[in-house]
Amino acid sequence: MTRQLRVDWPACQARGLCHELLPEIVDLDEWGYPIVTGPVTDDLRGDAATAVRACPRLALRVVG
Amino acid sequence: MRPPVPFPDQIRVHPGPALLSGIERGPSLAAHRSQHGAVPRLDSAALTDVVSSVGLRGRGGAAFPFGIKLGAVLDRAGRTRRPVVVVNASEGEPASSKDSALALTRPHLVIDGAVASAVALRAQEVHIVLPGDRPPAAAALRRAIAERDDPVELIEHTAARRFVAGQSKAVSELISGRPNLPVTSWQPEATSGVGGRPTLLSNAETWAHVGLLVHHGTAAYRRFGTSAEPGTALLSVTTPGAVPSVHEVEYATRMRDVLPTTLAGAPVLIGGFHGSWATWDTVASLRVSVPGMRSLGVALGAGVVHAPGHGTCPLALTVRITDYLASQSAGRCGPCLNGLPALALALHLVLDGSGGRDRVEELATLVVRRGACAHPDGTVRLVRSLFTALPGEVSAHATGGCVATGPMERLAS
């Protein structure tokens, strides 16, 4: 199964670090909340893990 | 904010062939036992067998196969992880009255289904979530619970007065002693629900069907409906000037048979505030069926049939419903908190002819599947269905007209 980045929406407060760290698959909407645009491919696994650890709200997980 | 279709003060419950048979004898435990007998004891294999062989689906809206949910609970359950059974009677959808109808007329059938399942699963607790917005139904369930003497504990909870309070994760939160609001679901309730335990959570009507099945078996159940979809379903019908009514219909019943002929030609909202608009031509072709209706893009959902009639503009009503749904967001998920009011505003602009569909669709895309619960998704379903099913009603407003009311209908504030 492909790995996906999932957002814990009630936890997310639109700090935007995920977009800074993982712009390949995270855009921001007009309110600053992440839009996940694709799966976590093998070459992005390291950056995705960094984004998960860096989120100040602990609102990201890689699942699958 | 008051819902644009109010919670009913009273409802009319029509006698039906199965769930609603014998309602004239009243809701007492004595009347129930004389009609249906004592709660039969089944093991988990026998329970799985009866619910799966008739293809019982959840009646809370998603139509998920009950047997699959039960199987997931059984897979996870063990001596150290006793499962929990939950009856969700919160019914936060104002246009729905079916769970109230069961609470008022057939509470013991609902509870029997849950208790028989709890015994089969070796669960020790049945949690019953009462509606916060419907005091008579809540009181009727409390009276029924007080009459009973079961081998499992029945524990009452009262849902918050909020549209999203009945979402399954929100219900698990309530039972776990936290605010009655949705949270992110990393695992289904069946695997990890109340207190992390495997949780068999279903809507009150689903439990009433389980009650019928454990009391009378599959042959009796198959006397109604079709071979592919045996049994019956409850419909909540709201029409202009009439007390909201609840009808028990067999699967494959013509949808138009529950509506007065005077409404012919007017669009109908099927599935409630999270449902879909349908033209009268579509309604006239519908038969009550989960896959049959799904194929026409009009989900049966929890069986809400709201027919506002010829004099109501479906766009204006959709605007009022979207305003209400935006006000009912739990306010925890950014896309829903920000997106639903923006979506409602964009719809207001379509209504007064100053805005277009592009902004509505842009916002719909931004909120859908971006929340802990299905509230944004359901709101988007409603909004998109208006544009898909009733494009003429929408485009009339771009030139200051209205198909339903002729001159511009003004919004009641």
mmCIF file of C-alpha atoms in Angstrom, chain B residues 5 7 12 16 58 64 68 158 165 169 178-179 197 211 222 229 241 252 256 294 310 312 316 323 325 329 370 387 400:
data_model
loop_
_atom_site.group_PDB
_atom_site.id
_atom_site.type_symbol
_atom_site.label_atom_id
_atom_site.label_comp_id
_atom_site.label_asym_id
_atom_site.label_seq_id
_atom_site.Cartn_x
_atom_site.Cartn_y
_atom_site.Cartn_z
ATOM 1 C CA VAL B 5 -36.508 22.502 9.073
ATOM 2 C CA PHE B 7 -37.005 19.586 15.162
ATOM 3 C CA ARG B 12 -47.073 10.814 13.296
ATOM 4 C CA GLY B 16 -45.911 -0.845 9.622
ATOM 5 C CA GLY B 58 -26.605 0.140 9.031
ATOM 6 C CA PHE B 64 -22.442 -0.182 5.959
ATOM 7 C CA ILE B 68 -18.767 -6.826 8.441
ATOM 8 C CA THR B 158 -27.438 12.382 26.304
ATOM 9 C CA ALA B 165 -22.914 15.105 17.868
ATOM 10 C CA LYS B 169 -16.409 9.184 16.782
ATOM 11 C CA ARG B 178 -14.974 13.818 26.743
ATOM 12 C CA PRO B 179 -16.766 16.568 24.772
ATOM 13 C CA ARG B 197 -12.143 -1.259 23.085
ATOM 14 C CA GLY B 211 -34.051 -7.164 17.428
ATOM 15 C CA ARG B 222 -37.528 -12.201 4.259
ATOM 16 C CA GLU B 229 -32.726 -6.541 -0.218
ATOM 17 C CA GLY B 241 -48.418 21.911 6.433
ATOM 18 C CA ALA B 252 -38.503 -1.791 -3.536
ATOM 19 C CA ARG B 256 -43.617 8.506 -4.546
ATOM 20 C CA ARG B 294 -27.004 5.027 -5.202
ATOM 21 C CA HIS B 310 -43.977 23.985 -5.041
ATOM 22 C CA THR B 312 -40.263 26.843 -1.766
ATOM 23 C CA ALA B 316 -33.004 29.510 -0.969
ATOM 24 C CA ASP B 323 -25.902 28.515 6.921
ATOM 25 C CA LEU B 325 -24.652 23.443 8.819
ATOM 26 C CA SER B 329 -19.469 22.782 12.749
ATOM 27 C CA ARG B 370 -10.608 17.524 5.040
ATOM 28 C CA PHE B 387 -26.338 22.408 -9.093
ATOM 29 C CA GLY B 400 -33.073 37.991 -10.744
#
